[in-house]
């Protein structure tokens, strides 16, 4: 989008009329800061001294009515609008790839109600995740969605890409915790979904906005399910000789509904590298952390039953301390100085599929990446961390310590590796993503992912957003 | 990724003035994709240096010190905005920002470091503290009256000025013969106990023991030095304690301050949302000069937090925090010094 002459000032003045001068910015430093999220590509681009596409405006509305008015202006000028929460996404979902308006939701940060009887919280979508958690903790409650990004991400950012947190095994993904949402549609219409999600009063249309990453509208408010803070959290670590046995043990624990709040299984390569580096344990094999919480008597019993299963697979019980150490340092894996960092090249090709396919998928992807990029000395590591009754997510990562210095060459190599990885995933029955979302990074794979169903999504997009203003270039729309 | 405790981010809702945003702007400047334009400098000087990001950093990254170092580069290149360099000039000529520095010639083993704000902005706090000490048999010599400890120039990127201030502080303390130094303000205690070593390479003299006044008073209260002297009447008011600016850098003081409040009120104080380990600063650091708009918002948001909880009065022990709260409070809520309240309670008895 190229704004020239009088037009940029006209738009600015109209935006200022809605939110006030303090909440519209066109400062160059602000525009640069909002030109990147945590996607490796723009970070690398900046690191190599290049400038990514900047937004034209950053606007901070205070409520749904202001969001509605902004979207109406954007439609009249055909300007892109990119919803922005904490900017912690790793998929480029908040990048202003065509310029336009960054709609920063953080001013919409009020907690509207904590219902201690129904155990729900209703809050505006721009509230910081950790802040929301602290507020409900004061009532002895928790919002059981603990992503590594909670310190940074917003409630809207939990929902827009269908995020998953550390304790999802028991409590579900963010999308499983939402009862109701307020959404502003691309034309500015404000709607509220029905009061509860489980009913037989028509289709489950509210789910359209979960995973749409702002392409179908802006989530401005949500009612979320809470839980009581657990009486206890029991953590323990075990070590398997091989991944096959570990996966089968995990499957049996889940399918027998022993209800662990976490099972984190590191592949042997991750055990030898990341677990050693961050937790300091030198182990050979597949390291698994198990956690049970809630009522202490029940948690002890669940843990005992799980350990019986684990014992059948010959795993070594490492005791509580390594499990608790992992829990206490679980986010260190993702923060400096322990996190992967530039100038390295890295990407998290996480995926999910059913138990019957997961092992084959993991080894197929590992082989494709390791053999395909041997000359780059690629490291391929993974862990299995979000377990369902029917399958499990694998969080695989590729790491290249000496990528090309040239930014454009680096982009090409990065995208080739992603093509290889996603082809292996799709050919082996996986989804292109389980919890980070699609964003810009995976947008080009959506047509292949959905096949015959894709035109339906495109038709919905066209109906809701005929001018294509909402977060263009993301989630497969515009490809 | 300390956005959840980034006070400036919370009051501005602007990504650019969070520690992450400031670090990004600095790194873009290093990469040559951004120059220090007036708007970029506005970002660089929007960080209050209250310690929240470091206190909550998952891996203890010293970002506030890194920001101070970048500001030093900017100042060295002569690019610092005039409102920043004027603060430095003021300290160079007066050794004080808020008024004047009055060195003492009295000798004593016990000293009370009063500092700039304690002497020039909120002297009732100093008087009350000296009175409380005297009641329990400590005749402390007020030192550093009106003297900036070096925190402000260091935070603004003038380490040489900060070292000169540090030397003045240490020289006066040694000249007076102080061996046990009680410190009135958390900002000065942070400067002496952490900042000198970490950011300035200045070693604190081994023979002088640093003591947080709040912790000392709480110990004395628990040791029953004031037994029978303080009124035991319980307040019926809703009174909250505001953890002062820098409290997150001095975790030992968090419980101590509440112990004193309980003595003064007869009941535990109300707790605010942004309290203890997640306490937010008021606009009492250098931000009051560099970004007064943000400084005011920081103070107003502390007042709003207390009003949201239904507080009728706010207590604090730090002269600089008290001054800011008094200055910005337009609500019916009272703002009162903790030491002053303790003295009042002694009077009632």
mmCIF file of C-alpha atoms in Angstrom, chain B residues 84-256:
data_model
loop_
_atom_site.group_PDB
_atom_site.id
_atom_site.type_symbol
_atom_site.label_atom_id
_atom_site.label_comp_id
_atom_site.label_asym_id
_atom_site.label_seq_id
_atom_site.Cartn_x
_atom_site.Cartn_y
_atom_site.Cartn_z
ATOM 1 C CA UNK B 84 18.620 15.255 30.117
ATOM 2 C CA UNK B 85 21.859 17.201 29.933
ATOM 3 C CA UNK B 86 20.355 19.960 32.095
ATOM 4 C CA UNK B 87 19.838 17.475 34.930
ATOM 5 C CA UNK B 88 23.489 16.518 34.678
ATOM 6 C CA UNK B 89 24.563 20.164 34.649
ATOM 7 C CA UNK B 90 22.446 20.825 37.724
ATOM 8 C CA UNK B 91 24.069 17.949 39.618
ATOM 9 C CA UNK B 92 27.541 19.010 38.532
ATOM 10 C CA UNK B 93 27.004 22.476 39.913
ATOM 11 C CA UNK B 94 24.899 21.694 43.028
ATOM 12 C CA UNK B 95 25.456 17.980 43.786
ATOM 13 C CA UNK B 96 21.707 18.050 44.219
ATOM 14 C CA UNK B 97 18.731 18.174 41.889
ATOM 15 C CA UNK B 98 15.992 19.241 44.243
ATOM 16 C CA UNK B 99 17.728 21.973 46.235
ATOM 17 C CA UNK B 100 21.063 22.177 47.964
ATOM 18 C CA UNK B 101 23.610 19.883 49.597
ATOM 19 C CA UNK B 102 24.536 20.581 53.226
ATOM 20 C CA UNK B 103 27.551 18.532 54.349
ATOM 21 C CA UNK B 104 27.722 17.773 58.053
ATOM 22 C CA UNK B 105 30.654 18.196 60.403
ATOM 23 C CA UNK B 106 29.174 16.196 63.303
ATOM 24 C CA UNK B 107 30.890 12.891 64.139
ATOM 25 C CA UNK B 108 29.091 9.647 64.897
ATOM 26 C CA UNK B 109 29.202 5.875 64.584
ATOM 27 C CA UNK B 110 25.601 5.691 63.415
ATOM 28 C CA UNK B 111 24.555 7.688 60.373
ATOM 29 C CA UNK B 112 21.272 8.220 58.570
ATOM 30 C CA UNK B 113 21.782 8.828 54.861
ATOM 31 C CA UNK B 114 19.075 11.344 54.056
ATOM 32 C CA UNK B 115 19.793 12.023 50.391
ATOM 33 C CA UNK B 116 18.438 14.610 48.036
ATOM 34 C CA UNK B 117 14.681 13.938 48.153
ATOM 35 C CA UNK B 118 14.756 13.205 51.898
ATOM 36 C CA UNK B 119 16.317 16.568 52.625
ATOM 37 C CA UNK B 120 14.835 18.822 49.977
ATOM 38 C CA UNK B 121 11.399 17.347 49.260
ATOM 39 C CA UNK B 122 10.127 15.510 52.329
ATOM 40 C CA UNK B 123 12.070 16.569 55.391
ATOM 41 C CA UNK B 124 9.258 15.491 57.770
ATOM 42 C CA UNK B 125 10.148 11.894 56.947
ATOM 43 C CA UNK B 126 13.768 12.482 57.924
ATOM 44 C CA UNK B 127 12.703 14.200 61.163
ATOM 45 C CA UNK B 128 10.335 11.390 62.080
ATOM 46 C CA UNK B 129 12.982 8.764 61.328
ATOM 47 C CA UNK B 130 15.568 10.525 63.507
ATOM 48 C CA UNK B 131 13.020 10.806 66.326
ATOM 49 C CA UNK B 132 12.141 7.107 66.133
ATOM 50 C CA UNK B 133 15.809 6.183 66.184
ATOM 51 C CA UNK B 134 16.420 8.426 69.150
ATOM 52 C CA UNK B 135 13.581 6.781 71.114
ATOM 53 C CA UNK B 136 15.293 3.434 70.773
ATOM 54 C CA UNK B 137 18.635 4.892 71.793
ATOM 55 C CA UNK B 138 20.269 5.509 68.432
ATOM 56 C CA UNK B 139 21.538 9.026 67.890
ATOM 57 C CA UNK B 140 22.178 8.888 64.158
ATOM 58 C CA UNK B 141 24.024 11.682 62.391
ATOM 59 C CA UNK B 142 22.152 12.862 59.284
ATOM 60 C CA UNK B 143 24.572 12.554 56.372
ATOM 61 C CA UNK B 144 24.236 13.201 52.654
ATOM 62 C CA UNK B 145 21.679 15.912 53.344
ATOM 63 C CA UNK B 146 20.577 17.093 49.922
ATOM 64 C CA UNK B 147 23.210 14.953 48.192
ATOM 65 C CA UNK B 148 22.320 12.904 45.129
ATOM 66 C CA UNK B 149 23.796 9.432 45.571
ATOM 67 C CA UNK B 150 24.685 9.181 41.887
ATOM 68 C CA UNK B 151 21.664 7.150 40.894
ATOM 69 C CA UNK B 152 20.101 9.849 38.713
ATOM 70 C CA UNK B 153 23.189 10.729 36.648
ATOM 71 C CA UNK B 154 24.125 7.064 36.295
ATOM 72 C CA UNK B 155 20.645 6.199 35.105
ATOM 73 C CA UNK B 156 20.713 9.067 32.613
ATOM 74 C CA UNK B 157 24.045 8.001 31.133
ATOM 75 C CA UNK B 158 26.527 10.206 32.973
ATOM 76 C CA UNK B 159 28.714 7.677 34.777
ATOM 77 C CA UNK B 160 31.519 10.179 35.441
ATOM 78 C CA UNK B 161 29.117 12.496 37.257
ATOM 79 C CA UNK B 162 27.726 9.500 39.111
ATOM 80 C CA UNK B 163 31.234 8.480 40.222
ATOM 81 C CA UNK B 164 31.855 11.999 41.502
ATOM 82 C CA UNK B 165 28.626 11.844 43.500
ATOM 83 C CA UNK B 166 29.598 8.420 44.813
ATOM 84 C CA UNK B 167 32.918 9.815 45.966
ATOM 85 C CA UNK B 168 31.186 12.713 47.725
ATOM 86 C CA UNK B 169 28.855 10.292 49.522
ATOM 87 C CA UNK B 170 31.633 7.959 50.620
ATOM 88 C CA UNK B 171 33.929 10.831 51.618
ATOM 89 C CA UNK B 172 31.289 12.387 53.855
ATOM 90 C CA UNK B 173 30.382 9.076 55.462
ATOM 91 C CA UNK B 174 34.044 8.333 56.192
ATOM 92 C CA UNK B 175 34.728 11.881 57.376
ATOM 93 C CA UNK B 176 31.895 11.615 59.896
ATOM 94 C CA UNK B 177 33.234 8.255 61.039
ATOM 95 C CA UNK B 178 30.036 6.341 60.323
ATOM 96 C CA UNK B 179 30.335 2.583 60.720
ATOM 97 C CA UNK B 180 26.628 1.754 60.559
ATOM 98 C CA UNK B 181 24.773 3.593 57.848
ATOM 99 C CA UNK B 182 20.989 3.557 57.934
ATOM 100 C CA UNK B 183 19.549 4.536 54.578
ATOM 101 C CA UNK B 184 16.256 6.377 54.354
ATOM 102 C CA UNK B 185 15.538 5.906 50.666
ATOM 103 C CA UNK B 186 15.437 2.642 48.686
ATOM 104 C CA UNK B 187 16.919 4.484 45.705
ATOM 105 C CA UNK B 188 20.054 5.406 47.640
ATOM 106 C CA UNK B 189 20.279 1.963 49.198
ATOM 107 C CA UNK B 190 20.137 0.403 45.732
ATOM 108 C CA UNK B 191 22.822 2.817 44.549
ATOM 109 C CA UNK B 192 25.188 2.024 47.433
ATOM 110 C CA UNK B 193 24.555 -1.693 47.634
ATOM 111 C CA UNK B 194 24.237 -2.671 43.978
ATOM 112 C CA UNK B 195 24.632 0.094 41.424
ATOM 113 C CA UNK B 196 28.038 1.383 42.509
ATOM 114 C CA UNK B 197 29.639 -2.009 41.985
ATOM 115 C CA UNK B 198 27.630 -3.177 38.971
ATOM 116 C CA UNK B 199 27.477 -0.030 36.880
ATOM 117 C CA UNK B 200 30.207 2.282 38.149
ATOM 118 C CA UNK B 201 32.933 -0.038 39.388
ATOM 119 C CA UNK B 202 32.933 1.824 42.724
ATOM 120 C CA UNK B 203 33.610 -0.320 45.788
ATOM 121 C CA UNK B 204 31.633 0.420 48.904
ATOM 122 C CA UNK B 205 33.948 0.764 51.960
ATOM 123 C CA UNK B 206 34.133 -2.511 53.884
ATOM 124 C CA UNK B 207 34.030 -0.788 57.260
ATOM 125 C CA UNK B 208 30.612 0.789 56.651
ATOM 126 C CA UNK B 209 27.635 -1.514 57.096
ATOM 127 C CA UNK B 210 24.604 -0.611 54.984
ATOM 128 C CA UNK B 211 21.226 -0.969 56.684
ATOM 129 C CA UNK B 212 17.791 -0.361 55.210
ATOM 130 C CA UNK B 213 16.015 1.875 57.716
ATOM 131 C CA UNK B 214 12.727 0.035 57.255
ATOM 132 C CA UNK B 215 14.331 -3.291 58.063
ATOM 133 C CA UNK B 216 16.130 -1.829 61.053
ATOM 134 C CA UNK B 217 12.948 -0.283 62.458
ATOM 135 C CA UNK B 218 10.996 -3.504 61.927
ATOM 136 C CA UNK B 219 13.673 -5.422 63.849
ATOM 137 C CA UNK B 220 13.504 -2.899 66.662
ATOM 138 C CA UNK B 221 9.737 -3.146 66.804
ATOM 139 C CA UNK B 222 9.898 -6.924 66.893
ATOM 140 C CA UNK B 223 12.539 -6.718 69.624
ATOM 141 C CA UNK B 224 9.945 -4.680 71.541
ATOM 142 C CA UNK B 225 12.023 -1.519 71.791
ATOM 143 C CA UNK B 226 8.800 0.469 71.566
ATOM 144 C CA UNK B 227 6.757 -1.768 73.865
ATOM 145 C CA UNK B 228 4.078 0.236 75.579
ATOM 146 C CA UNK B 229 5.037 3.401 73.748
ATOM 147 C CA UNK B 230 2.916 3.033 70.642
ATOM 148 C CA UNK B 231 -0.843 3.262 70.780
ATOM 149 C CA UNK B 232 -2.476 -0.131 70.332
ATOM 150 C CA UNK B 233 -5.690 1.384 69.033
ATOM 151 C CA UNK B 234 -6.741 -0.371 65.817
ATOM 152 C CA UNK B 235 -7.660 1.728 62.839
ATOM 153 C CA UNK B 236 -11.029 1.233 61.231
ATOM 154 C CA UNK B 237 -9.885 2.924 58.056
ATOM 155 C CA UNK B 238 -8.847 1.059 54.924
ATOM 156 C CA UNK B 239 -5.189 1.965 54.729
ATOM 157 C CA UNK B 240 -2.868 0.601 52.078
ATOM 158 C CA UNK B 241 0.904 0.450 51.955
ATOM 159 C CA UNK B 242 2.558 1.531 48.713
ATOM 160 C CA UNK B 243 5.825 -0.270 48.057
ATOM 161 C CA UNK B 244 8.132 2.545 46.985
ATOM 162 C CA UNK B 245 10.075 2.890 43.775
ATOM 163 C CA UNK B 246 12.979 0.355 43.716
ATOM 164 C CA UNK B 247 11.280 -1.890 46.310
ATOM 165 C CA UNK B 248 11.513 -4.819 43.880
ATOM 166 C CA UNK B 249 15.299 -4.480 44.026
ATOM 167 C CA UNK B 250 15.301 -4.852 47.816
ATOM 168 C CA UNK B 251 13.130 -7.870 48.594
ATOM 169 C CA UNK B 252 14.069 -7.949 52.293
ATOM 170 C CA UNK B 253 12.222 -4.682 52.878
ATOM 171 C CA UNK B 254 8.840 -5.959 51.660
ATOM 172 C CA UNK B 255 7.905 -7.805 54.865
ATOM 173 C CA UNK B 256 9.686 -5.290 57.082
#
